PDB file of C-alpha atoms in Angstrom:
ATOM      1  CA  UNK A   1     103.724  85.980 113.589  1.00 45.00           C
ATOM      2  CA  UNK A   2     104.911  89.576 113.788  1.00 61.00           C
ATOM      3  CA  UNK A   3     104.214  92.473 112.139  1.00 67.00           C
ATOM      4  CA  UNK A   4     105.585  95.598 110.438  1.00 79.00           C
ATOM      5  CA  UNK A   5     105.938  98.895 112.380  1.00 88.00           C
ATOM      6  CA  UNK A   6     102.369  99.698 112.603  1.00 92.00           C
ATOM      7  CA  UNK A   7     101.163 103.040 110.456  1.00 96.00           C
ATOM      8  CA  UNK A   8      99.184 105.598 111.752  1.00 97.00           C
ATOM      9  CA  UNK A   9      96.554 107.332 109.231  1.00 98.00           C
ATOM     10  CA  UNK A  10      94.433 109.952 110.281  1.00 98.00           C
ATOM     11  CA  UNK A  11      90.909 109.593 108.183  1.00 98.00           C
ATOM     12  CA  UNK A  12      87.785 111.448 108.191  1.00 97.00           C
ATOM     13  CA  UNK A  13      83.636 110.296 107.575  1.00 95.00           C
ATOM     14  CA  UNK A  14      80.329 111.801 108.373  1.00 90.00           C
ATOM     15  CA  UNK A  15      82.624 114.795 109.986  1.00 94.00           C
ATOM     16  CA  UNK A  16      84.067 112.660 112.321  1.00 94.00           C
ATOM     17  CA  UNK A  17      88.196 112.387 112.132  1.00 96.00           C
ATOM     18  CA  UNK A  18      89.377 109.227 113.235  1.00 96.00           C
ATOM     19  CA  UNK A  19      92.685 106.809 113.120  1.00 96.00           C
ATOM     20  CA  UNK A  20      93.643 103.487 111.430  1.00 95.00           C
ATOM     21  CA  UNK A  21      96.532 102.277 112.514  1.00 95.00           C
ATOM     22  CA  UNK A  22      97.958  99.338 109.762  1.00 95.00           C
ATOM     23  CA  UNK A  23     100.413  96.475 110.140  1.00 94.00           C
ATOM     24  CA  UNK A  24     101.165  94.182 107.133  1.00 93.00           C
ATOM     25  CA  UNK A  25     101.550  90.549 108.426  1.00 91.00           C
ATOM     26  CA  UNK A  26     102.350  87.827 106.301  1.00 90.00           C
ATOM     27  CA  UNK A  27      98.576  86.943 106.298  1.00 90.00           C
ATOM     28  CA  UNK A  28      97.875  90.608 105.021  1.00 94.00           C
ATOM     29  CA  UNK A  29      97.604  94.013 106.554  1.00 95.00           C
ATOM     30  CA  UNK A  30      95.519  94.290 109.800  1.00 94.00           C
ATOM     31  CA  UNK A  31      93.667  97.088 110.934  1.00 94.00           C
ATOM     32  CA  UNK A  32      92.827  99.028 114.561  1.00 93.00           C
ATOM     33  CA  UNK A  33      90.497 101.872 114.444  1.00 94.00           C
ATOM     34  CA  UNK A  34      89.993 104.493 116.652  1.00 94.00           C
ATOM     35  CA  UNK A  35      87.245 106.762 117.443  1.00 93.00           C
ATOM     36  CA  UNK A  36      87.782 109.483 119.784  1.00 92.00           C
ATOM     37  CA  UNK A  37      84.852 109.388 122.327  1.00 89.00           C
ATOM     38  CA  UNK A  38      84.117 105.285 121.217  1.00 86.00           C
ATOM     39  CA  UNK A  39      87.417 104.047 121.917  1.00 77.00           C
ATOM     40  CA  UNK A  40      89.356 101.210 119.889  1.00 82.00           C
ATOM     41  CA  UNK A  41      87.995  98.449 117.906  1.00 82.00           C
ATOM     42  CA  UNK A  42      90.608  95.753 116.820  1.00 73.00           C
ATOM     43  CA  UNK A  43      90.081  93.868 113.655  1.00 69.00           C
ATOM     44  CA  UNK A  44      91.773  90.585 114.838  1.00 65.00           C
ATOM     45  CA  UNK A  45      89.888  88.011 112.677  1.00 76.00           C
ATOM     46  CA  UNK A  46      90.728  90.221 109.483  1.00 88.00           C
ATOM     47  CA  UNK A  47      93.269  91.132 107.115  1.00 92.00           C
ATOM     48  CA  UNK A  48      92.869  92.968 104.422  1.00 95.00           C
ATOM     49  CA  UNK A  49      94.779  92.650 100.584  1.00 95.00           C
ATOM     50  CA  UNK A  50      96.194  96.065  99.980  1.00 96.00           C
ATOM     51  CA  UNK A  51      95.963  99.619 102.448  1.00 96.00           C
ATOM     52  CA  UNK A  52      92.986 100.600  99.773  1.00 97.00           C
ATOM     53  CA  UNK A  53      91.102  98.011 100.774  1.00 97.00           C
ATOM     54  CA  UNK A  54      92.357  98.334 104.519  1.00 96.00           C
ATOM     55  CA  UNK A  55      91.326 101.618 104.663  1.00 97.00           C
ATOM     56  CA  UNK A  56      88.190 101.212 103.156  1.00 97.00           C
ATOM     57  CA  UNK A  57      87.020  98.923 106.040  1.00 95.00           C
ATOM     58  CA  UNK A  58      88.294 101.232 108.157  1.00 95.00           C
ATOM     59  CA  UNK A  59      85.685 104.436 107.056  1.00 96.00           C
ATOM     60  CA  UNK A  60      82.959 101.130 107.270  1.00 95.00           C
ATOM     61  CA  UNK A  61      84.364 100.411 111.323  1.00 93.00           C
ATOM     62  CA  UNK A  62      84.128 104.287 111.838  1.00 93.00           C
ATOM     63  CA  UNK A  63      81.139 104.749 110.615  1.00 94.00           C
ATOM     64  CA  UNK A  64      79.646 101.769 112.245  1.00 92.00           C
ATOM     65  CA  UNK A  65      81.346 102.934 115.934  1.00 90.00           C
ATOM     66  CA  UNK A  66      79.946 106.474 115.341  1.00 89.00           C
ATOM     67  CA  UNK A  67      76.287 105.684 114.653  1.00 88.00           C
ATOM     68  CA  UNK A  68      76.261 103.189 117.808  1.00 83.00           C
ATOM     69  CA  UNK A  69      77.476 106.335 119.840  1.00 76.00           C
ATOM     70  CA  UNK A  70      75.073 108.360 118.680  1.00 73.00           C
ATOM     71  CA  UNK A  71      72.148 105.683 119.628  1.00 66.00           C
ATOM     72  CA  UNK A  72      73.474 105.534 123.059  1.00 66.00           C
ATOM     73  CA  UNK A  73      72.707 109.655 123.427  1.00 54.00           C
TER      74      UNK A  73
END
């Protein structure tokens, strides 16, 4: 299955800017986020309805990679 030209979209939580990059599928629009400092995390088993909701679980990923870094200090 292939994908659209993936989108890059620069987002921002708890002061922390970060990227989701989205590709609609025919399955739905897939997400990679991207922390600088945490690296990538790929949402493989996921796709999401619309590039609100996409998004959204993108600002949940961040946050989620951000507060493990911050542990590991």
């Amino acid at each position: 299955m292939t994908g659209s030209t993936p989108q890059t979209h620069t987002r921002t939580v708890d002061g922390t800017t970060y990227t989701v990059e989205t590709s609609q599928h025919e399955r739905g629009i897939s997400i990679v986020v991207t922390v600088p400092g945490v690296g990538p995390e790929e949402e493989n088993d996921r796709t999401y309805a619309s590039i609100d909701e996409a998004l959204a679980a993108g600002d949940e990923i961040a946050r989620s990679l951000i507060r493990r870094k911050s542990h590991t200090r």
